[in-house]
Amino acid sequence: MHPCSCDTFVALPPSTEGQRIIFGKNSDRPCDEVQEVLYFPAADYEPGAKVECTYIQIEQVAHTYAIVLSRPAWLWGAEMGANEHQVCLGNEAVWGRESPDGKEALLGMDLVRLALERADTAEKCVDVLAELLEKYGQGGACLEEQCDFTYNNSFLMSDRKEAWVMETSGKYWAAERIEGGYRNISNEYNITTKIDREHPDLRKYAQRKNWWNGKSQFNFAAVYSYKNTSRIEASGSRYCEGKKLLQKSHGHITAQTMMDILRDKDSGVNMEGMFMTTGSMVSVVLVDPALPGVHYFTATPDPERCVFKPFVFVENMRVQLKETASPTYGPEDPVKKKPRFQSKPDRKHSLFAKHEVAVAIIETHKERGTRITHGLRELECERMKQMEEILYCGVEQPETLLDLFPTSTVQNVALSA
């Protein structure tokens, strides 16, 4: 049985070339769903302020960090993203012995955004997520339609020095620190006996449910999964295939390596079909805090036919990413009106619409399609070369980077026409 959505990866020294952390994720969602890329500046809030998430309202914090997100256009949260402190985060759907009860709460994607807004390290993401799960829970429809498709979540987050995996079942969770090498997560629990942090009642709850006898070594995946952990390592699973792709480049993993992994269709990482890869992200973060991070996003489906466009955080940014921002419908949005999802409005942003045209040309006009594909790859290579200079030398003129992502997107649109 193949997992049915998403893969997230991280590589740290000594698996990477140079003193870099490389983060990557494919967001696998319904094939007709639009994914947008948006930037939100840092903000301050008055005491008692609230924030409206996808389904519920929760308490706002005094300060939120600047973030860049890739998200399904109909919801508030995000599939993946990064913040001004170079924390990167993505989530996965996981299923185990217990599933959310369908009650509207925080989506896993809401939790991704909230953690990026509130945590300046990967470990602090664990703290934020744990607090939110305890206080508000997780649940609600995860598709833009009336359905029972809901799930628990696992998270992979990284910063300049380490990464963490956090896997959840309701409000219960386990977390594992990754200080070097590489790690990937798909749609299975894969924290086993190395548990660095956990919910205080994680084991007691398992005992009360008769999942664990309290005497044998506690293995989170074995206890909370449907079956034991042999399923995770089964040949043919995307988790296993993703792990092999990382292992193949161990010691030499770069941003290009991660992009190639996310484009790999033979492994199933680049999904096709009714559920497909609708957005992709690759981040390069230097261990040296004096140097910037570069975050690449596609904002369109199938990374094999997309350009990874760079974004760099610059102090006091107020840029709008218009070409990858979907139309908004305010309080009249069918997601907000109850009963929800009575209709599905057009959420295509400018780049998405042009991408659809380009894909049609690539599939039906071989010569012209080849020219388009070649032009897109040239743009990507050119931008990556420019970003390497920034990664090595730092940002000498921040104002030159304010329109980096928008300009790359406009070029992407032009090449797709």
Coordinates of C-alpha atoms in Angstrom, one line a residue:
M1 CA 0.0 0.0 0.0
H2 CA 1.5 3.3 -1.1
P3 CA 1.2 6.4 1.1
C4 CA -1.0 9.0 -0.6
S5 CA 0.5 12.4 -0.1
C6 CA 3.7 14.4 0.4
D7 CA 7.4 13.9 1.0
T8 CA 9.6 16.1 3.1
F9 CA 13.4 15.9 3.2
V10 CA 16.3 17.5 5.1
A11 CA 20.1 17.1 4.8
L12 CA 22.6 18.5 7.2
P13 CA 26.5 18.3 7.3
P14 CA 28.2 16.0 6.6
S15 CA 25.6 14.9 4.1
T16 CA 25.6 18.2 2.3
E17 CA 28.3 20.0 0.3
G18 CA 29.7 22.8 2.5
Q19 CA 28.3 23.9 5.8
R20 CA 24.7 24.0 4.6
I21 CA 21.3 22.7 5.6
I22 CA 19.2 21.7 2.5
F23 CA 15.4 21.4 3.1
G24 CA 12.9 20.2 0.5
K25 CA 9.2 19.3 0.2
N26 CA 6.7 18.2 -2.4
S27 CA 3.1 19.0 -1.5
D28 CA 0.9 16.3 -3.0
R29 CA -2.7 17.4 -3.2
P30 CA -5.8 17.1 -5.5
C31 CA -4.8 17.7 -9.1
D32 CA -7.1 20.6 -9.5
E33 CA -6.1 22.5 -6.4
V34 CA -4.2 25.7 -6.7
Q35 CA -1.1 26.4 -4.5
E36 CA -0.1 30.0 -4.0
V37 CA 3.2 31.4 -2.6
L38 CA 2.8 34.4 -0.3
Y39 CA 4.9 36.6 2.0
F40 CA 3.7 38.0 5.3
P41 CA 5.8 40.6 7.1
A42 CA 6.6 40.5 10.8
A43 CA 3.8 42.1 12.9
D44 CA 3.0 43.2 16.5
Y45 CA -0.4 42.7 18.2
E46 CA -2.3 44.2 21.1
P47 CA -3.0 42.0 24.2
G48 CA -6.2 40.0 23.7
A49 CA -5.9 39.9 19.9
K50 CA -7.2 36.9 18.0
V51 CA -6.2 35.2 14.8
E52 CA -8.7 33.5 12.4
C53 CA -7.3 30.2 11.2
T54 CA -9.0 28.0 8.6
Y55 CA -11.9 26.9 10.8
I56 CA -11.3 28.3 14.3
Q57 CA -10.2 31.5 16.0
I58 CA -7.4 31.3 18.5
E59 CA -5.3 33.7 20.7
Q60 CA -2.7 35.7 18.8
V61 CA 0.8 36.2 20.2
A62 CA 2.4 39.6 20.8
H63 CA 4.8 39.3 17.8
T64 CA 4.9 37.2 14.7
Y65 CA 7.9 36.7 12.5
A66 CA 8.1 37.4 8.7
I67 CA 7.2 34.2 6.7
V68 CA 7.1 33.0 3.2
L69 CA 4.5 30.2 2.5
S70 CA 3.4 27.8 -0.1
R71 CA -0.2 26.9 0.6
P72 CA -3.5 25.6 -0.9
A73 CA -5.3 28.8 -1.9
W74 CA -8.5 28.0 0.0
L75 CA -7.1 27.8 3.5
W76 CA -5.3 30.0 6.0
G77 CA -2.3 27.8 6.9
A78 CA 0.5 26.3 4.7
E79 CA 1.9 23.1 3.4
M80 CA 5.5 24.4 3.8
G81 CA 7.4 27.5 4.3
A82 CA 10.2 29.4 6.1
N83 CA 10.6 32.4 8.4
E84 CA 13.1 35.2 8.8
H85 CA 15.2 33.2 11.2
Q86 CA 15.7 30.6 8.4
V87 CA 13.5 28.0 10.1
C88 CA 11.9 25.7 7.5
L89 CA 8.9 23.5 8.1
G90 CA 6.6 21.1 6.3
N91 CA 4.0 18.6 7.4
E92 CA 2.7 15.2 6.3
A93 CA -0.5 13.4 6.7
V94 CA -0.2 10.3 8.9
W95 CA -2.7 7.7 9.9
G96 CA -2.5 5.3 12.9
R97 CA -4.6 3.6 15.5
E98 CA -6.6 6.8 16.1
S99 CA -7.8 9.5 13.7
P100 CA -9.2 13.0 14.4
D101 CA -12.9 12.8 15.2
G102 CA -13.8 15.2 12.4
K103 CA -14.5 18.2 14.7
E104 CA -13.2 21.4 13.3
A105 CA -10.0 22.4 15.0
L106 CA -6.5 23.4 13.7
L107 CA -5.5 21.8 10.5
G108 CA -1.9 20.5 10.3
M109 CA -1.4 23.2 7.7
D110 CA -2.6 25.9 10.2
L111 CA 0.0 24.4 12.7
V112 CA 2.8 24.8 10.1
R113 CA 2.0 28.5 9.6
L114 CA 1.6 29.2 13.4
A115 CA 4.9 27.5 14.2
L116 CA 6.7 29.5 11.6
E117 CA 5.2 32.8 12.8
R118 CA 6.1 32.0 16.5
A119 CA 9.3 30.0 16.6
D120 CA 12.8 31.2 15.8
T121 CA 14.4 27.7 16.0
A122 CA 13.4 24.2 15.0
E123 CA 13.2 23.1 18.6
K124 CA 10.9 26.0 19.5
C125 CA 8.6 24.8 16.7
V126 CA 8.2 21.7 18.8
D127 CA 7.2 23.8 21.8
V128 CA 4.7 25.8 19.8
L129 CA 3.1 22.8 18.1
A130 CA 2.9 20.9 21.4
E131 CA 1.2 23.9 23.1
L132 CA -1.3 24.4 20.3
L133 CA -2.2 20.7 20.1
E134 CA -2.8 20.6 23.8
K135 CA -5.0 23.8 23.8
Y136 CA -6.9 23.5 20.5
G137 CA -6.4 20.1 19.0
Q138 CA -6.2 19.1 15.3
G139 CA -8.9 18.2 12.9
G140 CA -11.3 19.3 10.2
A141 CA -11.8 18.6 6.5
C142 CA -8.4 18.7 4.7
L143 CA -9.9 19.2 1.2
E144 CA -11.9 22.0 -0.3
E145 CA -15.1 20.0 -0.3
Q146 CA -17.6 18.3 2.1
C147 CA -15.8 15.2 3.1
D148 CA -14.4 13.1 5.9
F149 CA -10.8 13.4 4.7
T150 CA -8.9 14.3 7.9
Y151 CA -5.7 13.1 9.4
N152 CA -3.1 13.5 12.1
N153 CA 0.2 15.2 11.2
S154 CA 3.9 14.7 11.3
F155 CA 6.3 17.7 10.9
L156 CA 9.9 18.1 9.8
M157 CA 11.6 21.4 10.7
S158 CA 15.1 22.7 10.4
D159 CA 17.2 25.7 11.3
R160 CA 20.9 26.6 11.0
K161 CA 22.1 23.9 13.3
E162 CA 19.7 21.0 13.4
A163 CA 16.4 19.5 12.5
W164 CA 13.5 17.9 14.3
V165 CA 10.8 15.3 13.4
M166 CA 7.6 15.6 15.4
E167 CA 4.9 13.0 14.9
T168 CA 1.4 13.3 16.4
S169 CA -1.7 11.4 17.3
G170 CA -4.4 13.8 18.5
K171 CA -2.8 15.8 21.2
Y172 CA -0.1 13.2 21.8
W173 CA 3.3 13.4 20.2
A174 CA 6.9 12.3 20.0
A175 CA 9.9 14.3 18.7
E176 CA 13.3 13.3 17.5
R177 CA 16.4 15.6 17.1
I178 CA 18.5 15.2 13.9
E179 CA 21.9 16.8 14.4
G180 CA 23.6 15.5 11.2
G181 CA 23.1 13.4 8.1
Y182 CA 19.8 13.2 6.3
R183 CA 16.1 12.4 7.1
N184 CA 12.9 12.2 5.2
I185 CA 9.3 11.7 6.2
S186 CA 6.3 10.5 4.2
N187 CA 2.9 9.3 5.4
E188 CA 4.0 6.8 8.1
Y189 CA 5.1 7.2 11.7
N190 CA 8.8 6.6 11.7
I191 CA 10.0 7.7 15.1
T192 CA 10.8 4.4 16.8
T193 CA 12.9 4.2 20.1
K194 CA 15.0 7.3 19.8
I195 CA 12.6 9.8 21.3
D196 CA 14.2 13.1 22.5
R197 CA 11.0 14.8 23.6
E198 CA 7.4 13.6 24.1
H199 CA 4.0 14.4 25.5
P200 CA 4.1 13.8 29.2
D201 CA 1.2 11.3 29.0
L202 CA 2.3 9.6 25.7
R203 CA 3.1 6.3 27.2
K204 CA 0.4 6.3 29.9
Y205 CA -2.2 6.8 27.2
A206 CA -0.8 3.9 25.2
Q207 CA -1.0 1.7 28.3
R208 CA -4.6 2.8 29.0
K209 CA -5.5 1.8 25.4
N210 CA -3.7 -1.5 25.8
W211 CA -1.4 -0.7 22.9
W212 CA 1.7 -1.1 25.1
N213 CA 2.3 -3.3 28.1
G214 CA 4.6 -0.8 29.9
K215 CA 7.4 -3.2 30.2
S216 CA 8.8 -3.7 26.7
Q217 CA 11.0 -1.0 25.0
F218 CA 8.7 1.8 23.9
N219 CA 8.6 2.2 20.1
F220 CA 6.4 5.1 19.1
A221 CA 5.8 4.0 15.5
A222 CA 5.0 0.4 16.5
V223 CA 2.7 1.4 19.3
Y224 CA 0.8 4.2 17.5
S225 CA 0.7 2.8 13.9
Y226 CA -1.8 0.5 12.3
K227 CA 0.9 -2.1 11.9
N228 CA 4.5 -2.5 13.0
T229 CA 7.4 -0.6 11.6
S230 CA 8.2 -3.2 8.9
R231 CA 5.6 -1.5 6.8
I232 CA 7.6 1.7 6.8
E233 CA 10.7 0.0 5.2
A234 CA 8.7 -2.0 2.7
S235 CA 10.3 -2.0 -0.7
G236 CA 8.4 0.3 -3.1
S237 CA 7.2 2.8 -0.4
R238 CA 7.8 6.4 -1.1
Y239 CA 9.5 6.8 2.2
C240 CA 12.0 4.0 1.4
E241 CA 12.6 5.4 -2.2
G242 CA 13.1 8.9 -0.9
K243 CA 15.6 7.6 1.7
K244 CA 17.5 5.8 -1.1
L245 CA 17.7 9.0 -3.2
L246 CA 19.2 10.9 -0.2
Q247 CA 21.6 8.1 0.5
K248 CA 22.7 8.0 -3.1
S249 CA 24.1 11.6 -2.8
H250 CA 25.3 11.4 0.8
G251 CA 28.1 13.8 1.3
H252 CA 27.3 15.8 -1.8
I253 CA 23.7 16.9 -1.4
T254 CA 23.1 20.4 -2.9
A255 CA 20.0 22.4 -3.8
Q256 CA 20.2 20.9 -7.2
T257 CA 20.2 17.4 -5.7
M258 CA 17.1 18.2 -3.7
M259 CA 15.3 19.6 -6.8
D260 CA 16.2 16.5 -8.7
I261 CA 14.8 14.3 -5.9
L262 CA 11.6 16.3 -5.9
R263 CA 11.3 15.9 -9.7
D264 CA 11.8 12.1 -9.5
K265 CA 8.8 10.3 -10.9
D266 CA 10.1 6.7 -10.9
S267 CA 10.3 6.8 -7.0
G268 CA 6.8 8.3 -6.7
V269 CA 8.1 11.4 -5.0
N270 CA 6.9 13.5 -7.9
M271 CA 3.3 12.3 -7.8
E272 CA 1.0 12.0 -10.8
G273 CA -2.7 11.2 -10.9
M274 CA -5.7 12.5 -9.0
F275 CA -3.4 13.4 -6.2
M276 CA -0.3 15.0 -7.6
T277 CA 2.6 17.3 -6.7
T278 CA 0.9 20.7 -6.7
G279 CA 3.8 22.8 -5.2
S280 CA 7.4 22.3 -4.3
M281 CA 10.0 24.0 -2.1
V282 CA 13.8 23.8 -1.6
S283 CA 15.7 25.8 0.9
V284 CA 19.4 26.4 1.4
V285 CA 20.4 27.6 4.8
L286 CA 24.0 28.3 5.8
V287 CA 25.3 27.3 9.3
D288 CA 27.0 30.7 9.5
P289 CA 24.4 33.1 10.9
A290 CA 26.0 36.0 9.1
L291 CA 24.9 34.6 5.7
P292 CA 21.4 34.5 4.3
G293 CA 19.2 31.6 3.3
V294 CA 17.6 31.1 -0.1
H295 CA 14.1 29.6 -0.4
Y296 CA 13.0 28.3 -3.8
F297 CA 9.3 27.7 -4.6
T298 CA 7.5 26.5 -7.8
A299 CA 3.9 27.7 -7.0
T300 CA 2.7 25.4 -9.8
P301 CA 2.2 21.6 -10.3
D302 CA 4.7 19.0 -11.3
P303 CA 8.3 20.3 -10.5
E304 CA 9.5 18.6 -13.6
R305 CA 7.7 21.3 -15.6
C306 CA 8.3 24.2 -13.2
V307 CA 10.9 26.7 -12.3
F308 CA 12.2 26.9 -8.7
K309 CA 12.1 30.6 -8.1
P310 CA 14.3 32.1 -5.3
F311 CA 13.1 34.2 -2.3
V312 CA 15.5 35.8 0.2
F313 CA 14.4 37.5 3.4
V314 CA 15.4 41.2 3.5
E315 CA 15.0 43.4 6.6
N316 CA 11.8 45.5 6.5
M317 CA 10.4 43.8 3.4
R318 CA 6.9 44.8 2.4
V319 CA 6.8 43.1 -1.0
Q320 CA 3.7 41.5 -2.4
L321 CA 3.9 38.4 -4.5
K322 CA 1.1 39.3 -6.8
E323 CA 1.8 36.7 -9.6
T324 CA 1.4 33.8 -7.2
A325 CA -1.4 35.2 -5.1
S326 CA -4.9 33.8 -5.7
P327 CA -8.1 35.8 -5.9
T328 CA -9.7 36.4 -2.5
Y329 CA -13.4 36.3 -1.6
G330 CA -13.5 37.6 2.0
P331 CA -16.5 36.6 4.1
E332 CA -18.3 35.3 1.0
D333 CA -15.7 32.6 0.5
P334 CA -17.5 29.2 0.5
V335 CA -14.9 28.0 3.0
K336 CA -16.0 30.6 5.5
K337 CA -19.8 30.4 4.9
K338 CA -21.7 27.7 6.7
P339 CA -22.5 25.1 5.6
R340 CA -19.1 25.1 4.1
F341 CA -18.0 24.2 0.6
Q342 CA -21.3 24.7 -1.2
S343 CA -19.3 25.9 -4.3
K344 CA -15.7 26.1 -5.4
P345 CA -14.6 29.5 -6.8
D346 CA -11.8 30.0 -9.3
R347 CA -8.6 30.3 -7.3
K348 CA -6.1 30.3 -10.2
H349 CA -3.4 32.9 -9.8
S350 CA -1.6 34.5 -12.8
L351 CA 1.4 32.1 -12.9
F352 CA -0.9 29.0 -12.5
A353 CA -3.0 30.1 -15.5
K354 CA 0.1 30.6 -17.6
H355 CA 1.5 27.3 -16.4
E356 CA -1.6 25.4 -17.6
V357 CA -1.2 26.9 -21.1
A358 CA 2.5 26.0 -21.1
V359 CA 1.8 22.4 -20.1
A360 CA -0.8 22.0 -22.8
I361 CA 1.8 23.3 -25.4
I362 CA 4.5 21.0 -24.1
E363 CA 2.2 18.0 -24.4
T364 CA 0.8 18.8 -27.9
H365 CA 3.6 20.8 -29.7
K366 CA 6.9 19.0 -29.4
E367 CA 9.2 21.6 -30.9
R368 CA 7.6 24.6 -29.2
G369 CA 7.3 22.7 -25.9
T370 CA 11.0 21.8 -26.0
R371 CA 11.8 25.5 -26.4
I372 CA 9.6 26.4 -23.4
T373 CA 11.1 23.7 -21.2
H374 CA 14.6 24.7 -22.2
G375 CA 13.9 28.4 -21.4
L376 CA 12.5 27.5 -18.0
R377 CA 15.5 25.5 -17.1
E378 CA 17.9 28.2 -18.3
L379 CA 16.0 30.7 -16.1
E380 CA 16.3 28.4 -13.1
C381 CA 20.1 27.8 -13.7
E382 CA 20.7 31.5 -14.0
R383 CA 18.9 32.3 -10.8
M384 CA 20.7 29.5 -8.9
K385 CA 24.1 30.9 -10.0
Q386 CA 23.1 34.3 -8.7
M387 CA 22.0 32.8 -5.4
E388 CA 25.3 31.0 -5.0
E389 CA 27.1 34.3 -5.0
I390 CA 24.8 35.6 -2.2
L391 CA 25.2 32.4 -0.2
Y392 CA 29.0 32.7 -0.4
C393 CA 29.3 36.5 0.0
G394 CA 26.2 37.6 1.8
V395 CA 23.8 40.4 0.9
E396 CA 25.7 43.6 0.1
Q397 CA 22.7 45.5 -1.4
P398 CA 19.5 44.2 0.2
E399 CA 17.3 46.5 -1.9
T400 CA 18.3 44.5 -5.0
L401 CA 16.6 41.5 -3.6
L402 CA 13.3 43.0 -2.7
D403 CA 11.8 42.0 -6.1
L404 CA 13.8 38.8 -6.5
F405 CA 10.8 36.4 -6.4
P406 CA 8.3 38.6 -8.2
T407 CA 10.8 39.3 -11.0
S408 CA 11.6 35.6 -11.4
T409 CA 7.9 34.9 -11.5
V410 CA 7.3 37.5 -14.2
Q411 CA 10.1 35.9 -16.2
N412 CA 8.5 32.5 -15.6
V413 CA 5.2 33.8 -16.8
A414 CA 6.7 35.3 -20.0
L415 CA 8.5 32.0 -20.8
S416 CA 5.3 30.0 -20.3
A417 CA 3.4 32.2 -22.8

